[in-house]
């Protein structure tokens, strides 16, 4: 009887595997495609220019602060304690301004990057989806990583949650 159960289970596995939809997958070298896109090259150049400009502004402010600090240090012995205290606060305020400039530059750079690359990403994703559907491909993986780029296969999340007794 045990052999009959094993045989029945084996037959059911073969039948179910044969009936299951064969899912096709493919790989895509995302980096190669992106690097071949002229929009990406232009976006890279625009972002670099934007970042360079921000860095130059911060450097200019920092250099001015360094010059002022050097001047104040040289003149400190000739000034009163009150004047040196005011100058110290002025230098501290300048350092805070530079730190704020750096934070703002980082946020602005991220926003600029998002604005430049979002349309490129949408265009690439649309092309991937179109090619995958045309070739009846269910899954597209990045050839350079384990990242899943496109998914068209069935989602069994609800079934797994049900099996685990989750809602």
PDB file of C-alpha atoms in Angstrom:
ATOM      1  CA  UNK A   1       0.000   0.000   0.000  1.00  0.00           C
ATOM      2  CA  UNK A   2       2.888   2.370   0.803  1.00  0.00           C
ATOM      3  CA  UNK A   3       4.395   1.760  -2.658  1.00  0.00           C
ATOM      4  CA  UNK A   4       1.044   2.586  -4.229  1.00  0.00           C
ATOM      5  CA  UNK A   5       0.922   5.935  -2.384  1.00  0.00           C
ATOM      6  CA  UNK A   6       4.470   6.774  -3.484  1.00  0.00           C
ATOM      7  CA  UNK A   7       3.641   5.815  -7.085  1.00  0.00           C
ATOM      8  CA  UNK A   8       0.463   7.902  -7.008  1.00  0.00           C
ATOM      9  CA  UNK A   9       2.373  10.909  -5.611  1.00  0.00           C
ATOM     10  CA  UNK A  10       5.037  10.545  -8.300  1.00  0.00           C
ATOM     11  CA  UNK A  11       2.407  10.387 -11.047  1.00  0.00           C
ATOM     12  CA  UNK A  12       0.656  13.469  -9.659  1.00  0.00           C
ATOM     13  CA  UNK A  13       3.942  15.391  -9.568  1.00  0.00           C
ATOM     14  CA  UNK A  14       4.710  14.514 -13.184  1.00  0.00           C
ATOM     15  CA  UNK A  15       1.219  15.466 -14.308  1.00  0.00           C
ATOM     16  CA  UNK A  16       1.191  18.735 -12.352  1.00  0.00           C
ATOM     17  CA  UNK A  17       4.643  19.730 -13.607  1.00  0.00           C
ATOM     18  CA  UNK A  18       3.584  18.986 -17.163  1.00  0.00           C
ATOM     19  CA  UNK A  19       0.414  21.024 -16.766  1.00  0.00           C
ATOM     20  CA  UNK A  20       2.093  23.949 -15.093  1.00  0.00           C
ATOM     21  CA  UNK A  21       2.797  26.891 -17.314  1.00  0.00           C
ATOM     22  CA  UNK A  22       6.425  26.994 -18.300  1.00  0.00           C
ATOM     23  CA  UNK A  23       7.736  30.352 -17.185  1.00  0.00           C
ATOM     24  CA  UNK A  24      10.348  31.977 -19.341  1.00  0.00           C
ATOM     25  CA  UNK A  25      13.031  34.175 -17.897  1.00  0.00           C
ATOM     26  CA  UNK A  26      15.722  36.311 -19.441  1.00  0.00           C
ATOM     27  CA  UNK A  27      18.624  38.465 -18.404  1.00  0.00           C
ATOM     28  CA  UNK A  28      19.386  42.046 -19.336  1.00  0.00           C
ATOM     29  CA  UNK A  29      22.612  43.999 -18.926  1.00  0.00           C
ATOM     30  CA  UNK A  30      20.937  47.127 -17.563  1.00  0.00           C
ATOM     31  CA  UNK A  31      24.198  49.065 -17.237  1.00  0.00           C
ATOM     32  CA  UNK A  32      25.090  48.467 -20.891  1.00  0.00           C
ATOM     33  CA  UNK A  33      21.659  49.619 -22.041  1.00  0.00           C
ATOM     34  CA  UNK A  34      21.716  52.710 -19.827  1.00  0.00           C
ATOM     35  CA  UNK A  35      25.228  53.650 -20.926  1.00  0.00           C
ATOM     36  CA  UNK A  36      24.138  53.383 -24.565  1.00  0.00           C
ATOM     37  CA  UNK A  37      21.234  55.805 -24.041  1.00  0.00           C
ATOM     38  CA  UNK A  38      22.097  59.382 -25.099  1.00  0.00           C
ATOM     39  CA  UNK A  39      19.628  60.710 -22.501  1.00  0.00           C
ATOM     40  CA  UNK A  40      21.660  59.046 -19.752  1.00  0.00           C
ATOM     41  CA  UNK A  41      24.924  60.518 -21.031  1.00  0.00           C
ATOM     42  CA  UNK A  42      23.371  64.002 -21.101  1.00  0.00           C
ATOM     43  CA  UNK A  43      21.836  63.517 -17.642  1.00  0.00           C
ATOM     44  CA  UNK A  44      25.223  62.419 -16.260  1.00  0.00           C
ATOM     45  CA  UNK A  45      26.885  65.546 -17.699  1.00  0.00           C
ATOM     46  CA  UNK A  46      24.113  67.837 -16.413  1.00  0.00           C
ATOM     47  CA  UNK A  47      24.301  66.329 -12.930  1.00  0.00           C
ATOM     48  CA  UNK A  48      28.098  66.584 -12.840  1.00  0.00           C
ATOM     49  CA  UNK A  49      27.925  70.236 -13.870  1.00  0.00           C
ATOM     50  CA  UNK A  50      25.294  70.938 -11.210  1.00  0.00           C
ATOM     51  CA  UNK A  51      27.346  69.230  -8.488  1.00  0.00           C
ATOM     52  CA  UNK A  52      30.546  70.990  -9.584  1.00  0.00           C
ATOM     53  CA  UNK A  53      28.790  74.366  -9.350  1.00  0.00           C
ATOM     54  CA  UNK A  54      27.506  73.605  -5.844  1.00  0.00           C
ATOM     55  CA  UNK A  55      30.947  72.405  -4.729  1.00  0.00           C
ATOM     56  CA  UNK A  56      32.567  75.570  -6.113  1.00  0.00           C
ATOM     57  CA  UNK A  57      30.116  77.734  -4.136  1.00  0.00           C
ATOM     58  CA  UNK A  58      30.862  75.815  -0.940  1.00  0.00           C
ATOM     59  CA  UNK A  59      34.621  75.984  -1.569  1.00  0.00           C
ATOM     60  CA  UNK A  60      34.445  79.739  -2.140  1.00  0.00           C
ATOM     61  CA  UNK A  61      32.573  80.239   1.138  1.00  0.00           C
ATOM     62  CA  UNK A  62      34.994  77.895   2.936  1.00  0.00           C
ATOM     63  CA  UNK A  63      38.046  79.691   1.551  1.00  0.00           C
ATOM     64  CA  UNK A  64      36.628  83.040   2.665  1.00  0.00           C
ATOM     65  CA  UNK A  65      36.024  81.574   6.108  1.00  0.00           C
ATOM     66  CA  UNK A  66      39.568  80.209   6.297  1.00  0.00           C
ATOM     67  CA  UNK A  67      41.000  83.613   5.329  1.00  0.00           C
ATOM     68  CA  UNK A  68      38.866  85.323   7.970  1.00  0.00           C
ATOM     69  CA  UNK A  69      39.889  82.754  10.598  1.00  0.00           C
ATOM     70  CA  UNK A  70      43.571  83.253   9.769  1.00  0.00           C
ATOM     71  CA  UNK A  71      43.172  87.030   9.979  1.00  0.00           C
ATOM     72  CA  UNK A  72      41.365  86.796  13.323  1.00  0.00           C
ATOM     73  CA  UNK A  73      44.012  84.465  14.724  1.00  0.00           C
ATOM     74  CA  UNK A  74      46.791  86.862  13.693  1.00  0.00           C
ATOM     75  CA  UNK A  75      44.986  89.857  15.176  1.00  0.00           C
ATOM     76  CA  UNK A  76      43.740  88.089  18.331  1.00  0.00           C
ATOM     77  CA  UNK A  77      46.585  89.317  20.527  1.00  0.00           C
ATOM     78  CA  UNK A  78      45.889  92.931  19.543  1.00  0.00           C
ATOM     79  CA  UNK A  79      42.129  92.747  20.249  1.00  0.00           C
ATOM     80  CA  UNK A  80      40.166  92.800  23.475  1.00  0.00           C
ATOM     81  CA  UNK A  81      38.601  89.658  24.924  1.00  0.00           C
ATOM     82  CA  UNK A  82      35.147  90.967  23.975  1.00  0.00           C
ATOM     83  CA  UNK A  83      36.196  91.543  20.342  1.00  0.00           C
ATOM     84  CA  UNK A  84      37.761  88.066  20.175  1.00  0.00           C
ATOM     85  CA  UNK A  85      34.578  86.565  21.600  1.00  0.00           C
ATOM     86  CA  UNK A  86      32.462  88.310  18.930  1.00  0.00           C
ATOM     87  CA  UNK A  87      34.887  87.185  16.238  1.00  0.00           C
ATOM     88  CA  UNK A  88      34.744  83.616  17.544  1.00  0.00           C
ATOM     89  CA  UNK A  89      30.948  83.659  17.324  1.00  0.00           C
ATOM     90  CA  UNK A  90      31.209  85.070  13.810  1.00  0.00           C
ATOM     91  CA  UNK A  91      33.504  82.189  12.761  1.00  0.00           C
ATOM     92  CA  UNK A  92      31.162  79.678  14.398  1.00  0.00           C
ATOM     93  CA  UNK A  93      28.201  81.162  12.501  1.00  0.00           C
ATOM     94  CA  UNK A  94      30.183  80.955   9.256  1.00  0.00           C
ATOM     95  CA  UNK A  95      30.944  77.274   9.898  1.00  0.00           C
ATOM     96  CA  UNK A  96      27.247  76.617  10.487  1.00  0.00           C
ATOM     97  CA  UNK A  97      26.386  78.392   7.226  1.00  0.00           C
ATOM     98  CA  UNK A  98      28.873  76.218   5.355  1.00  0.00           C
ATOM     99  CA  UNK A  99      27.401  73.068   6.917  1.00  0.00           C
ATOM    100  CA  UNK A 100      23.906  74.215   5.911  1.00  0.00           C
ATOM    101  CA  UNK A 101      25.142  74.893   2.383  1.00  0.00           C
ATOM    102  CA  UNK A 102      26.554  71.370   2.213  1.00  0.00           C
ATOM    103  CA  UNK A 103      23.281  69.835   3.437  1.00  0.00           C
ATOM    104  CA  UNK A 104      21.262  71.891   0.976  1.00  0.00           C
ATOM    105  CA  UNK A 105      23.642  70.995  -1.846  1.00  0.00           C
ATOM    106  CA  UNK A 106      23.217  67.296  -1.092  1.00  0.00           C
ATOM    107  CA  UNK A 107      19.418  67.598  -1.066  1.00  0.00           C
ATOM    108  CA  UNK A 108      19.412  69.692  -4.239  1.00  0.00           C
ATOM    109  CA  UNK A 109      21.737  67.221  -5.953  1.00  0.00           C
ATOM    110  CA  UNK A 110      19.463  64.315  -5.040  1.00  0.00           C
ATOM    111  CA  UNK A 111      16.410  66.199  -6.313  1.00  0.00           C
ATOM    112  CA  UNK A 112      18.234  67.082  -9.542  1.00  0.00           C
ATOM    113  CA  UNK A 113      19.304  63.449  -9.969  1.00  0.00           C
ATOM    114  CA  UNK A 114      15.735  62.258  -9.474  1.00  0.00           C
ATOM    115  CA  UNK A 115      14.414  64.809 -11.969  1.00  0.00           C
ATOM    116  CA  UNK A 116      17.012  63.835 -14.572  1.00  0.00           C
ATOM    117  CA  UNK A 117      16.908  60.054 -14.195  1.00  0.00           C
ATOM    118  CA  UNK A 118      13.207  59.359 -13.557  1.00  0.00           C
ATOM    119  CA  UNK A 119      12.169  59.844 -17.218  1.00  0.00           C
ATOM    120  CA  UNK A 120      15.075  57.660 -18.342  1.00  0.00           C
ATOM    121  CA  UNK A 121      14.087  54.930 -15.905  1.00  0.00           C
ATOM    122  CA  UNK A 122      10.457  55.077 -17.068  1.00  0.00           C
ATOM    123  CA  UNK A 123      11.520  54.853 -20.715  1.00  0.00           C
ATOM    124  CA  UNK A 124      13.779  51.879 -19.986  1.00  0.00           C
ATOM    125  CA  UNK A 125      11.109  50.081 -17.953  1.00  0.00           C
ATOM    126  CA  UNK A 126       8.533  50.604 -20.706  1.00  0.00           C
ATOM    127  CA  UNK A 127      10.930  49.154 -23.280  1.00  0.00           C
ATOM    128  CA  UNK A 128      11.697  46.158 -21.049  1.00  0.00           C
ATOM    129  CA  UNK A 129       8.004  45.492 -20.515  1.00  0.00           C
ATOM    130  CA  UNK A 130       7.244  45.770 -24.248  1.00  0.00           C
ATOM    131  CA  UNK A 131      10.054  43.379 -25.231  1.00  0.00           C
ATOM    132  CA  UNK A 132       9.184  40.941 -22.433  1.00  0.00           C
ATOM    133  CA  UNK A 133       5.524  40.825 -23.437  1.00  0.00           C
ATOM    134  CA  UNK A 134       6.382  40.463 -27.127  1.00  0.00           C
ATOM    135  CA  UNK A 135       8.601  37.477 -26.320  1.00  0.00           C
ATOM    136  CA  UNK A 136       6.276  36.045 -23.629  1.00  0.00           C
ATOM    137  CA  UNK A 137       8.961  36.414 -20.984  1.00  0.00           C
ATOM    138  CA  UNK A 138       7.693  36.289 -17.412  1.00  0.00           C
ATOM    139  CA  UNK A 139      10.816  37.390 -15.523  1.00  0.00           C
ATOM    140  CA  UNK A 140      13.736  39.615 -16.524  1.00  0.00           C
ATOM    141  CA  UNK A 141      16.794  39.675 -14.269  1.00  0.00           C
ATOM    142  CA  UNK A 142      19.686  42.133 -14.332  1.00  0.00           C
ATOM    143  CA  UNK A 143      22.686  40.281 -15.754  1.00  0.00           C
ATOM    144  CA  UNK A 144      25.036  42.126 -13.383  1.00  0.00           C
ATOM    145  CA  UNK A 145      23.143  41.454 -10.163  1.00  0.00           C
ATOM    146  CA  UNK A 146      20.364  39.364  -8.739  1.00  0.00           C
ATOM    147  CA  UNK A 147      17.834  42.172  -9.142  1.00  0.00           C
ATOM    148  CA  UNK A 148      14.471  41.339 -10.657  1.00  0.00           C
ATOM    149  CA  UNK A 149      13.623  43.981 -13.254  1.00  0.00           C
ATOM    150  CA  UNK A 150      10.333  42.761 -14.687  1.00  0.00           C
ATOM    151  CA  UNK A 151       7.777  40.316 -13.326  1.00  0.00           C
ATOM    152  CA  UNK A 152       4.755  39.023 -15.148  1.00  0.00           C
ATOM    153  CA  UNK A 153       4.326  35.631 -13.489  1.00  0.00           C
ATOM    154  CA  UNK A 154       1.641  34.794 -10.961  1.00  0.00           C
ATOM    155  CA  UNK A 155       1.859  36.330  -7.496  1.00  0.00           C
ATOM    156  CA  UNK A 156       1.388  33.708  -4.796  1.00  0.00           C
ATOM    157  CA  UNK A 157       1.734  36.073  -1.829  1.00  0.00           C
ATOM    158  CA  UNK A 158      -1.900  35.651  -0.769  1.00  0.00           C
ATOM    159  CA  UNK A 159      -1.662  31.849  -1.036  1.00  0.00           C
ATOM    160  CA  UNK A 160       1.479  31.734   1.099  1.00  0.00           C
ATOM    161  CA  UNK A 161      -0.087  34.025   3.711  1.00  0.00           C
ATOM    162  CA  UNK A 162      -3.170  31.793   3.772  1.00  0.00           C
ATOM    163  CA  UNK A 163      -0.991  28.703   4.194  1.00  0.00           C
ATOM    164  CA  UNK A 164       0.752  30.395   7.116  1.00  0.00           C
ATOM    165  CA  UNK A 165      -2.551  31.492   8.631  1.00  0.00           C
ATOM    166  CA  UNK A 166      -1.835  35.184   8.051  1.00  0.00           C
ATOM    167  CA  UNK A 167      -4.167  37.857   6.795  1.00  0.00           C
TER     168      UNK A 167
END
